[in-house]
Coordinates of N, CA and C in Angstrom, one line a residue:
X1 N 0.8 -1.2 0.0 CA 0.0 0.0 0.0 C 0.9 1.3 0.0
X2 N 1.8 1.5 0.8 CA 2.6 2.4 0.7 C 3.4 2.8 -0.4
X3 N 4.1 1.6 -1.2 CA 4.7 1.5 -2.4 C 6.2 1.5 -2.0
X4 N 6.9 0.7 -3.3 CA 8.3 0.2 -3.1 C 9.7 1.8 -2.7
X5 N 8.9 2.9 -3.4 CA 9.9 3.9 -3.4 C 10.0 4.5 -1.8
X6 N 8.7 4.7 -1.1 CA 8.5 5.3 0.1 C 9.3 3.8 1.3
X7 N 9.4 2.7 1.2 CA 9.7 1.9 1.9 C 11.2 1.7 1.4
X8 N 11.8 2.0 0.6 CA 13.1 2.0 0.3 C 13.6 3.7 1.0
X9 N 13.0 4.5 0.8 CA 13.2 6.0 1.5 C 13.1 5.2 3.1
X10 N 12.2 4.7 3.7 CA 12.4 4.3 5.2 C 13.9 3.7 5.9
X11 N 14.2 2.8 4.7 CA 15.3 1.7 5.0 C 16.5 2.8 4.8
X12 N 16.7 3.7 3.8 CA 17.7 4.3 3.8 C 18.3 5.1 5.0
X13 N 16.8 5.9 5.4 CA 17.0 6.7 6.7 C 17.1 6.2 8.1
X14 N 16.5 5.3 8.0 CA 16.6 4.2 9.4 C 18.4 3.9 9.0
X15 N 18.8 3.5 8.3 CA 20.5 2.9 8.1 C 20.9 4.1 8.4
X16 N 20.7 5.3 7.8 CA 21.8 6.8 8.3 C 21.4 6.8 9.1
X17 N 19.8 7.3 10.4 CA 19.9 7.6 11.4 C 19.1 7.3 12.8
X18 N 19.2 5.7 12.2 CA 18.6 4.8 13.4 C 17.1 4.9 13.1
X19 N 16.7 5.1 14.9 CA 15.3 4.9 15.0 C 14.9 6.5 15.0
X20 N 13.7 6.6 14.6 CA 13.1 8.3 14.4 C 12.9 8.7 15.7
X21 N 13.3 9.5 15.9 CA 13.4 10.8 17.3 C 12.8 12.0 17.3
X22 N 12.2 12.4 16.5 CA 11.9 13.9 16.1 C 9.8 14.4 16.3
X23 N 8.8 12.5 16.7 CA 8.1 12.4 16.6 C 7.4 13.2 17.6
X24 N 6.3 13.3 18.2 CA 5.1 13.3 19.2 C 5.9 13.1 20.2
X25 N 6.0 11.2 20.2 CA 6.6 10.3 21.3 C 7.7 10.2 21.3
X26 N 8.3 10.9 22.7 CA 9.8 11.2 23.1 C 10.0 9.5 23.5
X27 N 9.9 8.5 23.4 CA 10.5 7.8 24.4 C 11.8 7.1 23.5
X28 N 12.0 7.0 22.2 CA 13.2 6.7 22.3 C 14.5 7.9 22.7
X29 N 14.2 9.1 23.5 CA 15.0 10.1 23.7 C 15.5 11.1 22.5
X30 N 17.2 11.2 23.0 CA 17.5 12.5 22.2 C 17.2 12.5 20.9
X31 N 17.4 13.4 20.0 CA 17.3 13.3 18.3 C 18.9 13.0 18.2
X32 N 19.3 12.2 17.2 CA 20.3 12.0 17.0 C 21.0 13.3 16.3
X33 N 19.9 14.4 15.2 CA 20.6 15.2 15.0 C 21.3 16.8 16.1
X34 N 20.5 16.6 17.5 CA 21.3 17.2 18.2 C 22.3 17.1 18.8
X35 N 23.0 15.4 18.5 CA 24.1 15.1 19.0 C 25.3 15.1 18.5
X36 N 26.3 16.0 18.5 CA 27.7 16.7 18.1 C 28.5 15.6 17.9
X37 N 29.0 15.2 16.9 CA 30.0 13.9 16.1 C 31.2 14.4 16.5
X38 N 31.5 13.3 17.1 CA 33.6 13.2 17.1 C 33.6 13.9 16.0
X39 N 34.9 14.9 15.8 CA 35.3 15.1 14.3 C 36.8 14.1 14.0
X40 N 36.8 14.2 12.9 CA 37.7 13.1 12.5 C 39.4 12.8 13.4
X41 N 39.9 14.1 13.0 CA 41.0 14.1 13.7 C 41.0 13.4 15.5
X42 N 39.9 14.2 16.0 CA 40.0 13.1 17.4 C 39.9 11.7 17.3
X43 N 39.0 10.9 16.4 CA 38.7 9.5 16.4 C 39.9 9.1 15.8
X44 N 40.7 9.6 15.2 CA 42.3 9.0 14.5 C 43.0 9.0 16.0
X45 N 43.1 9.7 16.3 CA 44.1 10.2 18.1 C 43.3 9.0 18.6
X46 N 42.4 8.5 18.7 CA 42.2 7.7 19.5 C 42.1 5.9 19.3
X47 N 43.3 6.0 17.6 CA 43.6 4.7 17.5 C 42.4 3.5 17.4
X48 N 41.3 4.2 17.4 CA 40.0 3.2 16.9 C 39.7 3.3 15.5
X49 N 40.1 4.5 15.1 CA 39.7 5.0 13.4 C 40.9 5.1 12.7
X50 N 41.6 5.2 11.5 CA 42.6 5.7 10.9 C 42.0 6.7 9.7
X51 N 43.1 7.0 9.1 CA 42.9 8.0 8.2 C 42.5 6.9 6.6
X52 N 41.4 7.4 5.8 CA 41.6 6.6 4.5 C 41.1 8.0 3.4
X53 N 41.2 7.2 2.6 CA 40.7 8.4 1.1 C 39.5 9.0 1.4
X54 N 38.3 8.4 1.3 CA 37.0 8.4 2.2 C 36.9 9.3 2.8
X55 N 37.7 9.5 4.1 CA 37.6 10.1 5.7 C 38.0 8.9 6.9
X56 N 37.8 8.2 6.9 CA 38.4 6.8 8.3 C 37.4 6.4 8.3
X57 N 38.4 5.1 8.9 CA 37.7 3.7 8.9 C 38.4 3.2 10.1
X58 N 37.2 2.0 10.7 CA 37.7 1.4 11.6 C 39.5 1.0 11.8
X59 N 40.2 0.9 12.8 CA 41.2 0.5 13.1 C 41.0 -1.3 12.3
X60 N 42.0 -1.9 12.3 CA 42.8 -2.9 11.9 C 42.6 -3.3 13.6
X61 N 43.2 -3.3 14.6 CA 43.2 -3.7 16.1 C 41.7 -3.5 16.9
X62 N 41.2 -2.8 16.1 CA 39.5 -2.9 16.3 C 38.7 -3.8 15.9
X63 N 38.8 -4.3 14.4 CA 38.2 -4.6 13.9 C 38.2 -6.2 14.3
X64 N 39.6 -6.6 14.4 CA 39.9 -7.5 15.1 C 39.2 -8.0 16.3
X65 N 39.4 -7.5 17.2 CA 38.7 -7.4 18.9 C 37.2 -7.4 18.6
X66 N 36.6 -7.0 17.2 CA 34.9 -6.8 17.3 C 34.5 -8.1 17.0
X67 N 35.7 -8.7 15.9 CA 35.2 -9.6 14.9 C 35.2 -11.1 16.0
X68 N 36.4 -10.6 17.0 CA 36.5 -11.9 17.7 C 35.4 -12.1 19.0
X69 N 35.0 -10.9 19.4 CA 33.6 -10.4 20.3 C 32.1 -10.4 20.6
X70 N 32.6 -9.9 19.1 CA 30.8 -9.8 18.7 C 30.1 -10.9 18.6
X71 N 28.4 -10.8 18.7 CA 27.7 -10.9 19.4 C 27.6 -10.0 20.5
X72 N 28.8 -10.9 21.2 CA 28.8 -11.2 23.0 C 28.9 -10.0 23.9
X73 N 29.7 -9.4 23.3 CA 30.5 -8.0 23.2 C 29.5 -7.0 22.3
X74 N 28.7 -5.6 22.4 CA 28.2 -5.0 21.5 C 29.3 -4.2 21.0
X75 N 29.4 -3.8 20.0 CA 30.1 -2.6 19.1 C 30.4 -1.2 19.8
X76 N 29.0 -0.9 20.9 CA 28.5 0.1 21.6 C 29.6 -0.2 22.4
X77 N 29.8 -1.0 23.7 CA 30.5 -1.4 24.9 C 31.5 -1.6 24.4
X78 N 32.2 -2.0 23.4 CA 33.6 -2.3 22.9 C 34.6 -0.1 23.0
X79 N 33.4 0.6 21.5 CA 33.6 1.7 21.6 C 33.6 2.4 23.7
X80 N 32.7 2.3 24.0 CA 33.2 3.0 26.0 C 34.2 2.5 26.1
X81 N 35.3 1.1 26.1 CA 35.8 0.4 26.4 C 37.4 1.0 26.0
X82 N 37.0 2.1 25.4 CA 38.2 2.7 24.5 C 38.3 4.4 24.8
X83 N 36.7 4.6 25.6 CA 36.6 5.8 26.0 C 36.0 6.6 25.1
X84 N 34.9 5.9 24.1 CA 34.2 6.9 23.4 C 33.0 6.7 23.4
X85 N 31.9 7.9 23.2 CA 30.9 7.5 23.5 C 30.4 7.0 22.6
X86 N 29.6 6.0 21.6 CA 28.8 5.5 20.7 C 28.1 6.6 19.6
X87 N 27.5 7.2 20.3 CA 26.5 8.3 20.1 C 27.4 9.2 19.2
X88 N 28.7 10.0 19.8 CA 29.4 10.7 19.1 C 30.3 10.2 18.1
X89 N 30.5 8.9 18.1 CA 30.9 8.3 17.1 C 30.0 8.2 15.5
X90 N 29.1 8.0 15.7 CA 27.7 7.7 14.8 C 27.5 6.7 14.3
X91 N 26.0 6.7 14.7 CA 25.2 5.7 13.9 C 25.5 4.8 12.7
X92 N 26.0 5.7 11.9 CA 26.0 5.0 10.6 C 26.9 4.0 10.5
X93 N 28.3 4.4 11.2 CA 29.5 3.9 11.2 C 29.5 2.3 12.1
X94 N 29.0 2.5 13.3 CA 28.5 1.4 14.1 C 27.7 0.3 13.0
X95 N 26.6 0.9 12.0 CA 25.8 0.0 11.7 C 26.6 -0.5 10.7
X96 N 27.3 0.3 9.8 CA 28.1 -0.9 8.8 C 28.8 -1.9 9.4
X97 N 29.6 -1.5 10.4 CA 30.5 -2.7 11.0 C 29.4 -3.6 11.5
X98 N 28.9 -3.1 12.1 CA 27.6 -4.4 12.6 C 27.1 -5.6 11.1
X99 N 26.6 -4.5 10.4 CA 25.8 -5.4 9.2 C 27.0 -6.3 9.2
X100 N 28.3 -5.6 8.8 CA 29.9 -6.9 7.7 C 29.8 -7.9 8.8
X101 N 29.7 -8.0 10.5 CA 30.3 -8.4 11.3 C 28.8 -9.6 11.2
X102 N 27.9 -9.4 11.3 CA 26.9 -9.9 11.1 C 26.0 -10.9 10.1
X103 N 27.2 -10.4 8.6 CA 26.9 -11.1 7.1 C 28.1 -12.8 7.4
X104 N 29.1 -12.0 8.2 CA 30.0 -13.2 8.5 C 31.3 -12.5 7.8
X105 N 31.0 -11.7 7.2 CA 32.6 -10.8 6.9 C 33.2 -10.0 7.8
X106 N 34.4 -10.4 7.2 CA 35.5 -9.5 8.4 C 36.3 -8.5 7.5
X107 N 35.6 -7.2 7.9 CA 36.1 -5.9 6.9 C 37.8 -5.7 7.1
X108 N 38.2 -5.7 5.8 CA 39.6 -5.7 5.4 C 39.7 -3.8 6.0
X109 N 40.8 -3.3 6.5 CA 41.1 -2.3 6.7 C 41.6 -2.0 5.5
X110 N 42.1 -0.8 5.1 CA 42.3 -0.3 4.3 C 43.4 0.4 4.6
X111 N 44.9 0.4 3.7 CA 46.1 1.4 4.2 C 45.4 2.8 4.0
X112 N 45.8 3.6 5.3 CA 46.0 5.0 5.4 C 46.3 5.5 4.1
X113 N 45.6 6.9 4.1 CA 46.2 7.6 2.9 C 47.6 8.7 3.3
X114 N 47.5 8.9 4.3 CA 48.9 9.0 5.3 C 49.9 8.5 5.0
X115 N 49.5 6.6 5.3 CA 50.9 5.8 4.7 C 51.5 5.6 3.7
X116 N 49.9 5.8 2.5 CA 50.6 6.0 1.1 C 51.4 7.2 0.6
X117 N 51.0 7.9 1.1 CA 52.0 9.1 1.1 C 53.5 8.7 1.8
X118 N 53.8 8.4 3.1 CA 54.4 8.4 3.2 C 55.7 7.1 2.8
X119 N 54.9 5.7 2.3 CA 55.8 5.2 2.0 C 56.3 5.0 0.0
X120 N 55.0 6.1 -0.6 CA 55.5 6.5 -1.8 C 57.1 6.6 -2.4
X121 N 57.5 5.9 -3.1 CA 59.2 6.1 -3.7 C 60.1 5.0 -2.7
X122 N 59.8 4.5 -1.6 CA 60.5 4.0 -0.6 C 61.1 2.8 -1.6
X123 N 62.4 2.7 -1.3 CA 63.3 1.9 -1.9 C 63.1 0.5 -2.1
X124 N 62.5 -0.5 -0.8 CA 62.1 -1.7 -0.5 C 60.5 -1.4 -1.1
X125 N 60.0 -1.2 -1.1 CA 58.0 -1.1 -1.4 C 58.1 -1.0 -2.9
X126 N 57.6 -2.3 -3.4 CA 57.0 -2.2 -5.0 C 55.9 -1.5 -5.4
X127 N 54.5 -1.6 -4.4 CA 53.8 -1.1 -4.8 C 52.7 -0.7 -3.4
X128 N 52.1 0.3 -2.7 CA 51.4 0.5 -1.8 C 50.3 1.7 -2.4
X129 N 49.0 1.1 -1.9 CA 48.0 2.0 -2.4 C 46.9 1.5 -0.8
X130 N 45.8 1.8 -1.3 CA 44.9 1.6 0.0 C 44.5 0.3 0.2
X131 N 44.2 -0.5 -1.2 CA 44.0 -2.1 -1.1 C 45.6 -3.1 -1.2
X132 N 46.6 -2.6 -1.5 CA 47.8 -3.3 -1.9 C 48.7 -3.0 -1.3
X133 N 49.5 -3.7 -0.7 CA 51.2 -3.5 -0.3 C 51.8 -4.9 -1.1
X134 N 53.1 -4.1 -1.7 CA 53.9 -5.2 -2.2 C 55.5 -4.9 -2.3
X135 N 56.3 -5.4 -1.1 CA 57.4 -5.6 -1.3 C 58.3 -6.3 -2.3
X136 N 59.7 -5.3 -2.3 CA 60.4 -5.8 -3.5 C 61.1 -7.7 -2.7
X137 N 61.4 -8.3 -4.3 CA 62.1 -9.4 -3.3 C 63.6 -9.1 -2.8
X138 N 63.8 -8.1 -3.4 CA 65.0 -7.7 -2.2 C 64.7 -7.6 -1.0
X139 N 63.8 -7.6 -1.0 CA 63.6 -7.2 0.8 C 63.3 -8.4 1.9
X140 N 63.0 -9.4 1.2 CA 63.2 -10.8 1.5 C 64.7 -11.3 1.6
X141 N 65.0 -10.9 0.3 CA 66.3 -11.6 0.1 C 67.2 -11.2 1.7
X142 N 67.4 -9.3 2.5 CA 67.8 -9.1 3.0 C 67.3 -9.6 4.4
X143 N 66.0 -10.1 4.3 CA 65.4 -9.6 5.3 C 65.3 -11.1 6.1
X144 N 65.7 -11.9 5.4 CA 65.6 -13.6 5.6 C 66.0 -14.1 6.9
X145 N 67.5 -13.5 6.7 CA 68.1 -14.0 8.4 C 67.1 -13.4 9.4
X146 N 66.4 -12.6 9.5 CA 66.3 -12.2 11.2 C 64.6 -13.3 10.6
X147 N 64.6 -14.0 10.1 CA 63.1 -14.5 10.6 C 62.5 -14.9 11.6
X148 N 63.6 -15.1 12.7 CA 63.3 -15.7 14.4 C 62.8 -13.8 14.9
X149 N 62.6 -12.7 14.5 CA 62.1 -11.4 15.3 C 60.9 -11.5 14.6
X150 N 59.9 -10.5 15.2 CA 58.6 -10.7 14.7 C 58.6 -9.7 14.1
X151 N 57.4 -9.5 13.1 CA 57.4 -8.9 11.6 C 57.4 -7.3 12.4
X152 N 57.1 -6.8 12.7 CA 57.4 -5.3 13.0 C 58.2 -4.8 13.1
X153 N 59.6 -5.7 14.0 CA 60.6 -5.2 14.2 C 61.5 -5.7 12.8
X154 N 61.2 -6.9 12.2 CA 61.7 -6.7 10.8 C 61.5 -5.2 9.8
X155 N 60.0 -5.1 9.9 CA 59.5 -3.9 8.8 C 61.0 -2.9 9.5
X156 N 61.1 -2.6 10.6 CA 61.5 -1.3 11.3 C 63.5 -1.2 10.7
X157 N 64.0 -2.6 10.7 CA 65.1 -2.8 10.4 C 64.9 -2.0 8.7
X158 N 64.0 -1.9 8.1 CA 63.8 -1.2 6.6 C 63.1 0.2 6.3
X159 N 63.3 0.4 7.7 CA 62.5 1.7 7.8 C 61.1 1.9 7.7
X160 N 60.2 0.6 8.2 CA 58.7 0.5 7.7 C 58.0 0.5 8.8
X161 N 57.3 1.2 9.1 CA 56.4 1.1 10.5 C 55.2 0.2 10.3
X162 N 55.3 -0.6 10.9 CA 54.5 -1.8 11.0 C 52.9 -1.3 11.4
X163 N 53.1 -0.3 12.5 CA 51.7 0.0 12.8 C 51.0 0.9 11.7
X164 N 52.0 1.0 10.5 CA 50.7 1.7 9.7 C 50.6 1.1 8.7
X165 N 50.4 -0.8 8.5 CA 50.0 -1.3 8.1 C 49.0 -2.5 8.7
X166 N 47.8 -2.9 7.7 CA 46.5 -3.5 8.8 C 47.6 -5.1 9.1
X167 N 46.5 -5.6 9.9 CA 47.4 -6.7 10.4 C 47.1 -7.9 9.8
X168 N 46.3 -8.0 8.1 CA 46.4 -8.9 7.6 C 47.4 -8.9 6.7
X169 N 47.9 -7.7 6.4 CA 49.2 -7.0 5.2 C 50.8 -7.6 5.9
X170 N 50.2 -7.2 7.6 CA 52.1 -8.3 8.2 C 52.0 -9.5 8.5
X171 N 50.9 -10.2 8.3 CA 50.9 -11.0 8.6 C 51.1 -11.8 7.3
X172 N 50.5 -11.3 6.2 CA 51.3 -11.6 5.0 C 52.5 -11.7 4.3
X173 N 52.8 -10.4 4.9 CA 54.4 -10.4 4.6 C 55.6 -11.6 5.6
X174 N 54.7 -12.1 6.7 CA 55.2 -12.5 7.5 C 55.5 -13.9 7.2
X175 N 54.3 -14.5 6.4 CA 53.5 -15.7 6.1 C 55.2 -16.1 4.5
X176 N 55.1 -14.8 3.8 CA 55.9 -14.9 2.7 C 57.3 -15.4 2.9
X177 N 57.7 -14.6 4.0 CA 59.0 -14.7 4.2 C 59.4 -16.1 5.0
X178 N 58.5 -16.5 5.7 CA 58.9 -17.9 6.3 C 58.9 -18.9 5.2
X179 N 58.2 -18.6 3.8 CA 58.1 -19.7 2.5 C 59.1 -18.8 1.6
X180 N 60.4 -18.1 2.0 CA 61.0 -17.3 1.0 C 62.1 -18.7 0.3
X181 N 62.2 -18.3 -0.8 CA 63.2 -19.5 -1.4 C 64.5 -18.8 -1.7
X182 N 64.5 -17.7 -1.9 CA 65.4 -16.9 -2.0 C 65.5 -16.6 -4.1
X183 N 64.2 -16.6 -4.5 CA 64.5 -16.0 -5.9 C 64.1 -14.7 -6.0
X184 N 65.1 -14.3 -6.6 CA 65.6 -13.0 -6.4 C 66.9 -13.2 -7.8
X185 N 66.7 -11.3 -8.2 CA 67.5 -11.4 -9.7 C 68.8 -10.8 -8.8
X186 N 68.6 -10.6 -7.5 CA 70.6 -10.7 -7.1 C 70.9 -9.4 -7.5
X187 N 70.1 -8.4 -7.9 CA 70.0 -6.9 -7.7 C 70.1 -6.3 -6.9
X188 N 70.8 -4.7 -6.8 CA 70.8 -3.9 -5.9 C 69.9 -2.8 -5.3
X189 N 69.4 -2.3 -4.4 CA 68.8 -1.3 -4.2 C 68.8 -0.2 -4.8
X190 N 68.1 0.6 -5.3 CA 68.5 1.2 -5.8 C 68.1 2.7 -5.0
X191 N 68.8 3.3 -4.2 CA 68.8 4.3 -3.3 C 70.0 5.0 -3.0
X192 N 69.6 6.4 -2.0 CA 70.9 7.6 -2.1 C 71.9 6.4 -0.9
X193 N 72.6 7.3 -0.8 CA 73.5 6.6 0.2 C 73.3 6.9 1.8
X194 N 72.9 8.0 2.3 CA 72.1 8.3 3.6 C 71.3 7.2 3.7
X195 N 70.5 6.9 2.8 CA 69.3 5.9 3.5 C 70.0 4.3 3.2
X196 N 71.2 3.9 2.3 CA 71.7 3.2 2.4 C 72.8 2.7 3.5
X197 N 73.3 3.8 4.4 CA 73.8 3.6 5.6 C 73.2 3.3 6.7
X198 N 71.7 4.1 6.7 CA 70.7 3.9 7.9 C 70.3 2.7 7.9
X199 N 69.6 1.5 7.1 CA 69.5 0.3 6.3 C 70.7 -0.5 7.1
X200 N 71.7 -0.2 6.6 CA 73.4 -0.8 7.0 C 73.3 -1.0 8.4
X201 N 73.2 0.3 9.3 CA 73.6 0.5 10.3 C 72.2 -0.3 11.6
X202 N 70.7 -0.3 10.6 CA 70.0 -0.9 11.3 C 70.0 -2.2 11.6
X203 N 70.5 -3.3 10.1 CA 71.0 -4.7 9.9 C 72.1 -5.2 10.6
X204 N 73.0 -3.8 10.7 CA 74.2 -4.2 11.9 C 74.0 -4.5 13.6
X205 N 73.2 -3.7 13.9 CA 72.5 -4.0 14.9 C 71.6 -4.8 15.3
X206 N 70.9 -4.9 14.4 CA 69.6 -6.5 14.6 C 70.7 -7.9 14.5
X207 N 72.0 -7.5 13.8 CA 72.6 -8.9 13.7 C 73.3 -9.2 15.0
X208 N 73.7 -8.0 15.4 CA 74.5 -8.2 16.6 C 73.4 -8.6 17.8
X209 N 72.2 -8.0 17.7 CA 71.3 -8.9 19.0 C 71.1 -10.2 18.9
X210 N 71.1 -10.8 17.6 CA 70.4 -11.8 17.2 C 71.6 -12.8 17.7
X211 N 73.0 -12.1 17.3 CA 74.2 -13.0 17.8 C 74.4 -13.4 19.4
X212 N 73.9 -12.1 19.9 CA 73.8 -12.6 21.8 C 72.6 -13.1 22.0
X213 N 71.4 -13.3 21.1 CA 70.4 -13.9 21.8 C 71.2 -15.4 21.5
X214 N 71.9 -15.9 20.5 CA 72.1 -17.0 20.2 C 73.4 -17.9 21.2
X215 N 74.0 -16.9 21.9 CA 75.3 -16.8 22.6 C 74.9 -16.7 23.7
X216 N 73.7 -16.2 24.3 CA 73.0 -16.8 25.0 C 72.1 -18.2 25.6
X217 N 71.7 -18.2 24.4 CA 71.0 -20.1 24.2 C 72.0 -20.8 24.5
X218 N 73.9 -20.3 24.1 CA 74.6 -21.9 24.0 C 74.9 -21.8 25.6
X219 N 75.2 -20.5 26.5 CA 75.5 -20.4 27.4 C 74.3 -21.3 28.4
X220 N 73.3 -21.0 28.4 CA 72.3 -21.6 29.0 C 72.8 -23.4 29.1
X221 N 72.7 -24.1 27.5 CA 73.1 -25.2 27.9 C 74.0 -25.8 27.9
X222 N 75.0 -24.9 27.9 CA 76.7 -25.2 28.3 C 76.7 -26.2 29.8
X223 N 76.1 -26.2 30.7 CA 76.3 -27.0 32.3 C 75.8 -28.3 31.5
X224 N 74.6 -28.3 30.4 CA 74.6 -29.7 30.7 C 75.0 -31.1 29.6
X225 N 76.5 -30.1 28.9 CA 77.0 -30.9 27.5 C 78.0 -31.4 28.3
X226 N 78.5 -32.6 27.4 CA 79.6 -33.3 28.1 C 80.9 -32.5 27.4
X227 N 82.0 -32.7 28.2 CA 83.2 -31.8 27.2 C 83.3 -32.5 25.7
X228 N 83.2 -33.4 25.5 CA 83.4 -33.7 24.1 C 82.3 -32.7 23.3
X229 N 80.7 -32.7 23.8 CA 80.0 -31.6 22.9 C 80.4 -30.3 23.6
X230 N 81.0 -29.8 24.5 CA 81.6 -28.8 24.3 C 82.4 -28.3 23.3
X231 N 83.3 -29.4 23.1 CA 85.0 -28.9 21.9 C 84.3 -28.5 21.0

């Protein structure tokens, strides 16, 4: 009776702004449009949102914690849980994550438009945009020995901040490098020499820890070799 256009206008406005507030009957409370929205820059500061092309999107470390939660856990109580209120967050944003979390999908974060800027031209990075990261195999090739450290503090040895990539992207790269075979065209970097020393002088250091973590293991079971596996 109503007709398909007026009932699709319902569904649209219910998804942007909940239940109607503006009627007769106050009892679902405030109007949502008198309530003042986080603006963007605070919900980034607050490590639940990042920066994307768009405007922001859920954190990577959020999405995570909802995906493994929900249900049991509301979206609402997760957000207080972080120190924000729901409300100023908005509606709409809550309800997508709800619907993906709800369809059975687990929303892919998206790289920062931040990071793409920042890791634009970087010597090791083949290719980074908001759906893609792809390292050169040089960076395997160098990056091979430290596979016993965990992937962050590898990125860091290459100058890559791990936290401004989602955590399916290190864990990929992570996943790669334990299956590295080592093919590779046996090429050089192709970079100034400042960032080729920093590189140098980072590898030098990760090697030298990796040498006393190892110099420590033999120390450990040194009391219980016989002198012959000592020599």
């Amino acid at each position: 009776m109503l007709g398909k256009i007026i009932i699709n206008n319902i569904i649209i406005n219910f998804k942007r702004y909940g239940r109607p507030t503006n009627g007769k009957n106050k009892v679902f409370g405030q109007s949502l449009y008198s309530v003042e929205l986080y603006d963007n820059s605070f919900l980034i500061d607050s490590r639940v949102f990042v920066k994307s092309r768009k405007g922001i999107n859920f954190s990577s470390d959020f999405i995570d914690k909802a995906f493994k939660e929900y249900p049991s856990v509301s979206i609402e109580s997760l957000l207080e849980s972080y120190g924000l209120d729901p409300n100023k967050v908005g509606y709409h944003r809550i309800y997508e994550l709800k619907r993906k979390l709800e369809d059975g999908e687990k929303p892919k974060e998206k790289i920062s438009a931040d990071a793409v800027e920042k890791y634009s031209g970087h010597p090791y990075i083949k290719r980074c945009t908001a759906t893609h990261f792809t390292l050169k195999k040089q960076f395997y090739d160098e990056a091979i020995i430290f596979i016993s450290y965990s992937i962050d503090e590898i990125l860091g040895i290459f100058e890559i901040d791990g936290s401004d990539l989602p955590i399916r992207v290190r864990n990929k790269i992570k996943k790669q490098l334990i299956s590295w075979n080592g093919d590779s065209d046996n090429m050089m970097i192709e970079c100034d020499q400042e960032f080729r020393c920093r590189i140098q002088h980072n590898r030098m250091r990760a090697l030298e820890k990796l040498s006393m973590m190892h110099f420590g293991r033999i120390r450990k079971i040194l009391p219980s070799l016989s002198p012959e596996q000592k020599r």
